[in-house]
Tab-separated table of C-alpha atoms and ligand atoms in Angstrom:
chain	number	residue	atom	x	y	z
S	149	MET	CA	20.127	9.412	-2.446
S	150	THR	CA	17.142	7.066	-2.013
S	151	LEU	CA	13.643	8.140	-1.088
S	152	MET	CA	14.067	6.492	2.307
S	153	GLU	CA	17.302	8.379	2.899
S	154	ASP	CA	15.584	11.660	2.035
S	155	ALA	CA	12.695	10.807	4.334
S	156	LYS	CA	15.096	10.002	7.180
S	157	ARG	CA	16.694	13.409	6.709
S	158	GLY	CA	13.307	15.061	7.071
S	159	ILE	CA	12.862	15.896	3.375
S	160	ILE	CA	9.332	15.817	1.988
S	161	THR	CA	10.054	14.808	-1.608
S	162	PRO	CA	7.666	15.361	-4.565
S	163	SER	CA	6.756	11.623	-4.413
S	164	ILE	CA	5.807	11.951	-0.751
S	165	GLU	CA	3.783	15.109	-1.539
S	166	THR	CA	1.919	13.316	-4.336
S	167	VAL	CA	1.114	10.306	-2.175
S	168	ALA	CA	0.018	12.479	0.759
S	169	LYS	CA	-2.339	14.455	-1.474
S	170	ALA	CA	-3.821	11.355	-3.105
S	171	GLU	CA	-4.403	9.674	0.265
S	172	GLY	CA	-5.626	12.714	2.192
S	173	ILE	CA	-2.845	12.230	4.763
S	174	ASP	CA	-0.546	14.901	6.141
S	175	PRO	CA	2.802	14.896	4.177
S	176	GLU	CA	4.836	14.869	7.390
S	177	THR	CA	3.059	11.669	8.503
S	178	VAL	CA	3.824	10.051	5.143
S	179	ARG	CA	7.474	11.145	5.375
S	180	PHE	CA	7.762	9.740	8.886
S	181	CYS	CA	6.281	6.393	7.828
S	182	VAL	CA	8.547	6.158	4.748
S	183	ALA	CA	11.568	6.865	6.974
S	184	LYS	CA	10.488	4.076	9.341
S	185	GLY	CA	9.720	1.635	6.507
S	186	LEU	CA	6.004	1.525	7.344
S	187	ILE	CA	5.036	2.957	3.944
S	188	ALA	CA	6.734	2.030	0.667
S	189	ILE	CA	6.560	4.229	-2.439
S	190	PRO	CA	8.096	2.106	-5.203
S	191	VAL	CA	9.588	4.503	-7.753
S	192	ASN	CA	12.796	3.558	-9.604
S	193	ASN	CA	15.033	6.592	-10.127
S	194	ARG	CA	15.314	5.678	-13.827
S	195	ARG	CA	11.568	5.855	-14.501
S	196	GLU	CA	8.810	8.455	-14.374
S	197	THR	CA	6.422	6.404	-12.264
S	198	LEU	CA	3.183	7.559	-10.712
S	199	PRO	CA	4.023	7.420	-6.977
S	200	ILE	CA	1.751	5.074	-5.029
S	201	GLY	CA	1.863	4.668	-1.245
S	202	ILE	CA	1.614	1.149	0.194
S	203	GLY	CA	1.309	0.615	3.929
S	204	LYS	CA	0.206	2.356	7.091
S	205	TYR	CA	-2.656	4.873	6.677
S	206	MET	CA	-2.650	4.269	2.905
S	207	SER	CA	-5.684	3.034	0.996
S	208	THR	CA	-5.414	-0.655	0.145
S	209	LYS	CA	-3.537	-1.141	-3.095
S	210	ILE	CA	-4.019	-3.743	-5.824
S	211	ASN	CA	-1.467	-5.400	-8.069
S	212	ALA	CA	-2.331	-7.151	-11.330
S	213	ASN	CA	-0.093	-10.002	-12.482
S	214	ILE	CA	0.398	-10.255	-16.224
S	215	GLY	CA	2.982	-11.867	-18.502
S	216	THR	CA	3.609	-14.681	-20.926
S	217	SER	CA	4.189	-18.332	-20.150
S	218	ARG	CA	6.247	-20.755	-22.215
S	219	ASP	CA	2.971	-22.174	-23.573
S	220	CYS	CA	1.288	-18.837	-24.380
S	221	ILE	CA	3.492	-16.180	-25.946
S	222	ASP	CA	1.529	-13.206	-27.250
S	223	ILE	CA	3.291	-9.996	-26.315
S	224	ASP	CA	0.571	-7.727	-27.738
S	225	ALA	CA	-2.033	-9.504	-25.612
S	226	GLU	CA	0.064	-8.967	-22.460
S	227	ILE	CA	0.468	-5.259	-23.266
S	228	GLU	CA	-3.306	-5.022	-23.664
S	229	LYS	CA	-3.708	-6.675	-20.265
S	230	ALA	CA	-1.265	-4.199	-18.681
S	231	LYS	CA	-3.157	-1.228	-20.116
S	232	ALA	CA	-6.534	-2.695	-19.141
S	233	ALA	CA	-5.281	-3.357	-15.615
S	234	GLU	CA	-4.264	0.290	-15.227
S	235	ALA	CA	-7.563	1.474	-16.734
S	236	PHE	CA	-9.569	-0.758	-14.377
S	237	GLY	CA	-7.835	0.588	-11.293
S	238	ALA	CA	-4.754	-1.553	-10.627
S	239	HIS	CA	-2.149	0.418	-8.665
S	240	ALA	CA	0.748	-1.714	-9.923
S	241	VAL	CA	1.405	-4.452	-12.455
S	242	MET	CA	3.879	-7.289	-12.194
S	243	ASP	CA	5.382	-8.763	-15.332
S	244	LEU	CA	5.745	-12.468	-14.588
S	245	SER	CA	6.732	-13.431	-18.122
S	246	THR	CA	8.620	-16.659	-18.621
S	247	GLY	CA	8.139	-17.206	-22.367
S	248	GLY	CA	9.361	-15.313	-25.439
S	249	ASN	CA	11.684	-12.333	-25.551
S	250	LEU	CA	11.607	-11.294	-21.897
S	251	ASP	CA	13.561	-8.060	-22.459
S	252	GLU	CA	11.154	-6.903	-25.151
S	253	ILE	CA	8.072	-7.699	-23.065
S	254	ARG	CA	9.426	-5.864	-20.024
S	255	THR	CA	10.519	-2.830	-22.037
S	256	ARG	CA	7.093	-2.554	-23.653
S	257	ILE	CA	5.220	-2.961	-20.380
S	258	LEU	CA	7.356	-0.273	-18.735
S	259	LYS	CA	6.408	2.082	-21.575
S	260	SER	CA	2.716	1.107	-21.603
S	261	VAL	CA	1.727	2.079	-18.070
S	262	ASN	CA	2.454	4.893	-15.610
S	263	ILE	CA	1.849	2.877	-12.446
S	264	PRO	CA	4.715	1.017	-10.704
S	265	VAL	CA	5.966	-2.110	-12.487
S	266	GLY	CA	7.336	-5.112	-10.633
S	267	THR	CA	9.174	-8.206	-11.889
S	268	VAL	CA	10.716	-11.456	-10.641
S	269	PRO	CA	14.289	-11.347	-12.011
S	270	ILE	CA	15.040	-14.990	-11.186
S	271	TYR	CA	12.650	-15.961	-14.013
S	272	GLN	CA	15.021	-14.303	-16.464
S	273	ALA	CA	18.096	-15.806	-14.806
S	274	ALA	CA	16.516	-19.261	-15.104
S	275	ALA	CA	15.532	-18.628	-18.733
S	276	SER	CA	19.165	-17.897	-19.613
S	277	ARG	CA	20.121	-21.572	-19.087
S	278	LYS	CA	18.851	-24.827	-20.509
S	279	ILE	CA	17.775	-26.095	-17.129
S	280	VAL	CA	16.888	-23.942	-14.146
S	281	VAL	CA	19.489	-25.320	-11.734
S	282	GLU	CA	22.297	-24.419	-14.137
S	283	MET	CA	21.826	-20.689	-13.612
S	284	THR	CA	24.700	-19.108	-11.738
S	285	SER	CA	24.562	-16.585	-8.933
S	286	ASP	CA	25.944	-14.070	-11.471
S	287	ASP	CA	22.933	-14.803	-13.704
S	288	MET	CA	20.667	-14.011	-10.753
S	289	PHE	CA	22.308	-10.721	-9.794
S	290	ASN	CA	22.778	-9.672	-13.429
S	291	ALA	CA	19.047	-10.122	-13.987
S	292	VAL	CA	18.285	-7.943	-10.945
S	293	ARG	CA	20.665	-5.251	-12.191
S	294	LYS	CA	19.254	-5.388	-15.698
S	295	HIS	CA	15.689	-4.923	-14.446
S	296	ALA	CA	16.766	-2.124	-12.114
S	297	LYS	CA	18.585	-0.336	-14.931
S	298	GLN	CA	15.508	-0.581	-17.141
S	299	GLY	CA	13.425	1.205	-14.517
S	300	VAL	CA	11.569	-1.634	-12.797
S	301	ASP	CA	10.130	-0.154	-9.595
S	302	PHE	CA	10.056	-3.280	-7.420
S	303	VAL	CA	11.409	-6.795	-7.706
S	304	THR	CA	10.389	-9.959	-5.934
S	305	VAL	CA	13.388	-11.775	-4.489
S	306	HIS	CA	12.914	-15.014	-2.566
S	307	ALA	CA	15.758	-14.204	-0.208
S	308	GLY	CA	14.064	-15.970	2.714
S	309	VAL	CA	14.388	-19.381	1.078
S	310	ASN	CA	17.646	-20.469	2.679
S	311	LEU	CA	19.239	-23.576	4.158
S	312	ASN	CA	17.355	-22.966	7.375
S	313	SER	CA	13.897	-22.881	5.775
S	314	LEU	CA	14.879	-25.836	3.566
S	315	GLU	CA	15.670	-27.849	6.704
S	316	ARG	CA	12.270	-26.909	8.188
S	317	LEU	CA	10.612	-28.025	4.955
S	318	ARG	CA	12.413	-31.379	5.104
S	319	GLN	CA	11.181	-31.949	8.652
S	320	SER	CA	7.612	-30.890	7.901
S	321	ASP	CA	4.673	-32.978	6.763
S	322	ARG	CA	3.612	-30.500	4.108
S	323	ILE	CA	1.288	-31.790	1.431
S	324	MET	CA	2.292	-29.439	-1.372
S	325	ASN	CA	5.917	-28.600	-0.557
S	326	VAL	CA	6.737	-25.398	-2.478
S	327	VAL	CA	4.244	-23.752	-4.858
S	328	SER	CA	5.981	-20.405	-5.392
S	329	ARG	CA	7.637	-20.511	-8.826
S	330	GLY	CA	10.620	-18.388	-7.723
S	331	GLY	CA	10.770	-20.349	-4.477
S	332	SER	CA	10.910	-23.630	-6.403
S	333	PHE	CA	13.744	-22.366	-8.652
S	334	THR	CA	15.695	-21.283	-5.584
S	335	LEU	CA	15.106	-24.504	-3.698
S	336	ALA	CA	16.029	-26.684	-6.686
S	337	TRP	CA	19.172	-24.581	-7.192
S	338	MET	CA	20.214	-24.963	-3.551
S	339	LEU	CA	19.669	-28.738	-3.603
S	340	HIS	CA	21.530	-29.144	-6.905
S	341	ASN	CA	24.472	-26.920	-6.007
S	342	GLY	CA	24.671	-27.708	-2.287
S	343	GLU	CA	24.924	-24.001	-1.490
S	344	ASP	CA	22.786	-21.380	0.183
S	345	ASN	CA	20.526	-19.086	-1.844
S	346	PRO	CA	22.735	-16.322	-3.350
S	347	PHE	CA	20.016	-13.712	-2.719
S	348	TYR	CA	20.258	-14.597	0.983
S	349	ALA	CA	23.998	-15.248	1.221
S	350	GLU	CA	24.873	-12.041	-0.648
S	351	PHE	CA	21.941	-9.930	0.464
S	352	ASP	CA	24.202	-6.897	0.937
S	353	TYR	CA	25.077	-7.017	-2.766
S	354	LEU	CA	21.367	-7.116	-3.588
S	355	LEU	CA	20.902	-4.052	-1.389
S	356	GLU	CA	23.712	-2.238	-3.232
S	357	ILE	CA	21.955	-2.756	-6.567
S	358	ALA	CA	18.549	-1.775	-5.172
S	359	LYS	CA	20.031	1.320	-3.586
S	360	GLU	CA	21.734	2.476	-6.777
S	361	TYR	CA	18.381	2.572	-8.604
S	362	ASP	CA	16.179	3.269	-5.581
S	363	MET	CA	14.355	0.065	-6.411
S	364	THR	CA	12.022	-1.445	-3.798
S	365	LEU	CA	12.513	-5.055	-2.713
S	366	SER	CA	9.430	-7.214	-2.431
S	367	LEU	CA	10.617	-9.983	-0.126
S	368	GLY	CA	8.918	-13.017	-1.621
S	369	ASP	CA	7.464	-15.889	0.348
S	370	GLY	CA	8.945	-18.902	-1.377
S	371	MET	CA	7.535	-21.128	1.369
S	372	ARG	CA	3.994	-19.863	0.951
S	373	PRO	CA	1.401	-22.584	1.534
S	374	GLY	CA	-0.266	-24.007	-1.561
S	375	CYS	CA	-3.264	-25.499	0.254
S	376	ILE	CA	-5.100	-24.666	3.447
S	377	ALA	CA	-3.695	-27.760	5.192
S	378	ASP	CA	-0.178	-26.264	4.860
S	379	ALA	CA	-1.221	-22.792	6.013
S	380	SER	CA	0.482	-22.187	9.337
S	381	ASP	CA	3.512	-24.446	9.530
S	382	ARG	CA	7.149	-24.118	10.524
S	383	PRO	CA	8.667	-23.611	7.037
S	384	LYS	CA	6.409	-20.605	6.518
S	385	PHE	CA	7.126	-18.991	9.867
S	386	MET	CA	10.835	-19.836	9.628
S	387	GLU	CA	10.925	-17.890	6.389
S	388	PHE	CA	9.143	-14.946	8.004
S	389	ILE	CA	11.693	-14.820	10.814
S	390	THR	CA	14.380	-14.520	8.120
S	391	LEU	CA	12.387	-11.954	6.145
S	392	GLY	CA	12.009	-9.851	9.293
S	393	GLU	CA	15.796	-9.797	9.647
S	394	LEU	CA	16.161	-8.820	5.980
S	395	VAL	CA	13.615	-6.010	6.419
S	396	LYS	CA	15.810	-4.612	9.213
S	397	ARG	CA	18.933	-4.808	7.050
S	398	SER	CA	17.125	-3.159	4.136
S	399	ARG	CA	15.941	-0.285	6.290
S	400	ALA	CA	19.461	0.228	7.614
S	401	ALA	CA	20.664	0.402	3.979
S	402	ASN	CA	17.858	2.882	3.086
S	403	VAL	CA	16.203	0.432	0.702
S	404	GLN	CA	12.412	0.245	0.775
S	405	THR	CA	10.789	-3.157	1.228
S	406	PHE	CA	7.476	-4.858	1.508
S	407	VAL	CA	6.859	-8.468	2.427
S	408	GLU	CA	4.843	-11.010	0.489
S	409	GLY	CA	2.553	-13.461	2.254
S	410	PRO	CA	0.463	-16.555	1.679
S	411	GLY	CA	-1.125	-18.210	-0.297
S	412	HIS	CA	-3.832	-20.507	0.967
S	413	VAL	CA	-5.117	-19.972	4.534
S	414	PRO	CA	-8.406	-21.036	6.173
S	415	LEU	CA	-10.497	-18.208	7.622
S	416	ASN	CA	-9.660	-18.949	11.251
S	417	GLU	CA	-5.888	-18.809	10.638
S	418	ILE	CA	-5.774	-15.536	8.689
S	419	GLU	CA	-5.422	-13.323	11.754
S	420	LEU	CA	-2.593	-15.504	13.082
S	421	SER	CA	-0.827	-15.367	9.703
S	422	VAL	CA	-1.145	-11.645	9.140
S	423	ARG	CA	-0.371	-10.510	12.680
S	424	GLY	CA	2.488	-13.009	12.866
S	425	MET	CA	3.999	-11.696	9.641
S	426	LYS	CA	3.550	-8.083	10.707
S	427	GLU	CA	5.201	-8.718	14.076
S	428	LEU	CA	8.082	-10.749	12.654
S	429	CYS	CA	8.673	-8.251	9.842
S	430	ASN	CA	8.595	-5.102	11.965
S	431	GLU	CA	5.278	-3.828	10.580
S	432	ALA	CA	6.606	-3.726	7.017
S	433	PRO	CA	3.891	-3.212	4.378
S	434	LEU	CA	2.324	-6.575	3.623
S	435	TYR	CA	1.558	-7.816	0.105
S	436	LEU	CA	-0.744	-10.848	-0.189
S	437	LEU	CA	-1.958	-13.076	-2.979
S	438	GLY	CA	-5.384	-13.905	-1.607
S	439	PRO	CA	-5.165	-15.614	0.781
S	440	ILE	CA	-7.360	-18.205	-0.853
S	441	VAL	CA	-9.645	-19.638	1.814
S	442	THR	CA	-10.664	-22.977	0.287
S	443	ASP	CA	-8.939	-25.263	-2.198
S	444	ILE	CA	-12.053	-26.606	-3.921
S	445	ALA	CA	-13.263	-23.622	-5.947
S	446	PRO	CA	-11.220	-23.467	-9.165
S	447	GLY	CA	-12.986	-21.029	-11.476
S	448	PHE	CA	-14.045	-18.976	-8.433
S	449	ASP	CA	-10.652	-18.242	-6.924
S	450	HIS	CA	-11.064	-14.509	-7.566
S	451	ILE	CA	-13.883	-14.831	-4.990
S	452	THR	CA	-12.038	-17.122	-2.548
S	453	GLY	CA	-9.083	-14.700	-2.806
S	454	ALA	CA	-11.270	-11.645	-2.203
S	455	ILE	CA	-12.846	-13.237	0.884
S	456	GLY	CA	-9.392	-13.983	2.291
S	457	GLY	CA	-8.009	-10.607	1.221
S	458	ALA	CA	-10.797	-8.714	2.990
S	459	ILE	CA	-10.271	-10.634	6.234
S	460	ALA	CA	-6.496	-10.279	5.958
S	461	GLY	CA	-7.070	-6.536	5.505
S	462	MET	CA	-8.862	-6.424	8.863
S	463	HIS	CA	-5.605	-7.523	10.451
S	464	GLY	CA	-3.105	-5.430	8.517
S	465	THR	CA	-2.669	-6.351	4.857
S	466	ASP	CA	-1.798	-3.312	2.736
S	467	PHE	CA	-1.417	-4.570	-0.822
S	468	LEU	CA	-3.593	-7.206	-2.517
S	469	CYS	CA	-2.441	-9.215	-5.473
S	470	MET	CA	-5.424	-9.700	-7.728
S	471	VAL	CA	-6.536	-13.319	-8.179
S	472	THR	CA	-8.354	-14.159	-11.424
S	473	PRO	CA	-10.997	-16.823	-12.177
S	474	SER	CA	-8.299	-18.751	-14.064
S	475	GLU	CA	-6.053	-19.151	-10.991
S	476	HIS	CA	-4.773	-22.754	-10.771
S	477	LEU	CA	-6.187	-23.443	-14.263
S	478	ALA	CA	-4.604	-21.376	-17.048
S	479	LEU	CA	-2.903	-18.143	-18.068
S	480	PRO	CA	-5.561	-15.449	-17.510
S	481	THR	CA	-7.312	-13.784	-20.438
S	482	LEU	CA	-8.009	-10.071	-20.648
S	483	GLU	CA	-11.530	-10.741	-19.351
S	484	ASP	CA	-10.130	-12.737	-16.422
S	485	ILE	CA	-7.866	-9.814	-15.527
S	486	LYS	CA	-10.796	-7.372	-15.548
S	487	GLU	CA	-12.980	-9.705	-13.488
S	488	GLY	CA	-10.200	-10.415	-10.995
S	489	LEU	CA	-9.424	-6.730	-10.627
S	490	LEU	CA	-13.002	-5.670	-10.019
S	491	VAL	CA	-13.547	-8.341	-7.393
S	492	THR	CA	-10.255	-7.384	-5.712
S	493	LYS	CA	-11.364	-3.733	-5.758
S	494	VAL	CA	-14.447	-4.746	-3.793
S	495	ALA	CA	-12.233	-6.464	-1.203
S	496	ALA	CA	-9.872	-3.456	-1.051
S	497	HIS	CA	-12.753	-1.054	-0.419
S	498	THR	CA	-14.155	-3.200	2.395
S	499	ILE	CA	-10.716	-3.018	4.025
S	500	ASP	CA	-10.555	0.763	3.622
S	501	LEU	CA	-13.916	1.073	5.401
S	502	ILE	CA	-12.141	0.030	8.602
S	503	LYS	CA	-8.536	1.081	7.908
S	504	GLU	CA	-7.030	3.808	10.046
S	505	GLY	CA	-6.421	6.884	7.901
S	506	GLN	CA	-8.872	5.828	5.190
S	507	ARG	CA	-12.087	4.899	6.947
S	508	GLU	CA	-13.709	8.358	6.828
S	509	ARG	CA	-13.181	8.784	3.100
S	510	ALA	CA	-14.328	5.245	2.398
S	511	TRP	CA	-17.446	5.659	4.602
S	512	GLU	CA	-18.431	8.825	2.706
S	513	LYS	CA	-18.786	6.743	-0.452
S	514	ASP	CA	-21.006	4.170	1.251
S	515	LEU	CA	-23.142	6.855	2.868
S	516	SER	CA	-23.638	8.551	-0.513
S	517	MET	CA	-24.662	5.199	-1.985
S	518	ALA	CA	-27.120	4.603	0.862
S	519	CYS	CA	-28.744	7.998	0.199
S	520	ALA	CA	-28.893	7.355	-3.554
S	521	ARG	CA	-30.580	3.979	-2.896
S	522	ARG	CA	-33.072	5.536	-0.487
S	523	ASP	CA	-33.919	8.175	-3.115
S	524	LEU	CA	-34.083	5.624	-5.974
S	525	ASP	CA	-31.504	7.832	-7.715
S	526	TRP	CA	-30.178	5.303	-10.203
S	527	GLU	CA	-27.725	7.567	-12.020
S	528	LYS	CA	-26.045	8.462	-8.728
S	529	GLN	CA	-25.864	4.781	-7.808
S	530	PHE	CA	-24.136	3.949	-11.108
S	531	GLU	CA	-21.731	6.843	-10.598
S	532	LEU	CA	-20.765	5.613	-7.127
S	533	ALA	CA	-20.624	1.904	-7.951
S	534	ILE	CA	-17.277	0.101	-8.222
S	535	ASP	CA	-18.425	-0.991	-11.689
S	536	GLY	CA	-21.246	1.352	-12.712
S	537	ASN	CA	-21.456	-0.095	-16.232
S	538	ARG	CA	-22.154	-3.565	-14.916
S	539	ALA	CA	-24.771	-2.247	-12.488
S	540	ARG	CA	-26.499	-0.289	-15.268
S	541	LYS	CA	-26.468	-3.273	-17.601
S	542	ILE	CA	-28.130	-5.528	-15.023
S	543	ARG	CA	-30.830	-2.971	-14.195
S	544	ASP	CA	-31.528	-2.195	-17.864
S	545	ALA	CA	-31.838	-5.867	-18.805
S	546	ARG	CA	-34.875	-6.343	-16.516
S	547	ARG	CA	-36.179	-2.798	-16.417
S	548	THR	CA	-39.827	-1.722	-16.217
S	549	GLU	CA	-41.408	1.731	-16.482
S	550	SER	CA	-41.334	2.036	-12.707
S	551	ASP	CA	-38.728	4.147	-10.885
S	552	THR	CA	-38.149	1.145	-8.614
S	553	CYS	CA	-36.300	-1.983	-9.758
S	554	SER	CA	-37.824	-5.233	-10.972
S	555	MET	CA	-36.926	-7.045	-7.748
S	556	CYS	CA	-40.081	-5.863	-5.911
S	557	GLY	CA	-41.691	-3.500	-8.459
S	558	ASP	CA	-44.758	-1.817	-6.916
S	559	LEU	CA	-43.961	-3.451	-3.611
S	560	CYS	CA	-40.732	-1.453	-3.278
S	561	ALA	CA	-40.203	-1.133	0.474
S	562	LEU	CA	-38.362	2.164	0.128
S	563	LYS	CA	-41.197	3.700	-1.885
S	564	ILE	CA	-43.983	2.339	0.317
S	565	VAL	CA	-42.479	3.755	3.503
S	566	LYS	CA	-41.595	7.092	1.857
S	567	GLU	CA	-45.162	7.497	0.591
S	568	ALA	CA	-46.607	6.448	3.947
S	569	PHE	CA	-44.608	9.132	5.728
S	570	GLU	CA	-45.609	11.716	3.103
S	571	LYS	CA	-49.328	10.908	3.457
S	572	LYS	CA	-49.144	11.378	7.168
S	573	LYS	CA	-47.024	14.490	6.515
S	574	ILE	CA	-44.380	13.224	8.825
S	575	GLU	CA	-40.924	14.486	8.061
S	576	LYS	CA	-38.431	11.665	7.633
F	766	SF4	S1	-37.787	-2.550	-5.638
F	766	SF4	FE1	-37.037	-3.675	-3.856
F	766	SF4	S2	-34.891	-4.122	-4.347
F	766	SF4	FE2	-35.584	-2.561	-5.801
F	766	SF4	S3	-35.038	-0.633	-4.863
F	766	SF4	FE3	-37.109	-1.045	-4.159
F	766	SF4	S4	-36.848	-2.176	-2.223
F	766	SF4	FE4	-34.879	-2.179	-3.269
């Protein structure tokens, strides 16, 4: 029986209990939302995974992408990145490896972390043939089954890339066509073979596999825009109409899903994108990479992604995919992963400050920080900070004997006003 099936029968499972406790939400509310598909808890029944809740009332979650490329194959380095991601607060990692022994990498990552692990099985299907378009539909489903059997908690499948969205793409004036790697494999396969995407055409078979292992489907956005000029066009929304239908079918089959979203979106189109996706996909949990809000900041895309992520969170995003400073430039280093994660954590917290179910807990942290600042209590500030070590390092590098900081020194506004009130013996 899957977690969703249990939830529909009114059973509060240990995973639901754990999530409810961690989030400070009543277990019955979590059960109800899992049953309705509004919260996903990706836990493969073959793996001892730390249950994490993604969706309504849940704190905003962060995924870290790791994995080899064909140009950079260093399995030990990727394992280090996976462990560092967990240590720095990622709630999930996705292995996006395309180079080297993919089975070995995945097996080691699954053993290295306790948090949910996601993959994109079509990468392995494509790697099994000399050229991508030669993979067969059996290769694609076999890869999904293999990952499920190994304990992968969620898989990205670009099931919304179908003949319909391809036709919309043909008619569009997109600048960057398709920038999703899995989406490009699928599209190239469809054009080469003259057939519809097997993950769409045989979606029920995909559901059977997912159900057997209680594996969550992350419905990928193969048509995600790769530049802000392509942000809100027909191919994207056509795909979301399809994904909404697939969400419904998944829920009916008791398979958990979340939906992936764009990409690159200018600030004033983020609300339209997020609310549109939520409406079309029946309020399924939403998983976004960024969105990146300008195309001209390579080297700073962890920041452009965090800006977009925070605004998207205002309108309903539940799960942020970390963007690193090396986005669009190179395979990220360990340092890039840490930097990307910390910046994404800042974005996630700003979302939680206004998210229903989380805002009170999140506000408590900010209020404590405000009091610690007022009292010039530096240790407390470091303890509360998202990265206390960094904060301490900056203060210590330009520190004086004063209990203020070197920004204003003796002219510390907080100190001046506090002392003024004390002299006049006015309580404040
Ligand atoms: S010295 Fe200035 S910046 Fe530093 S704590 Fe006081 S008011 Fe704030």
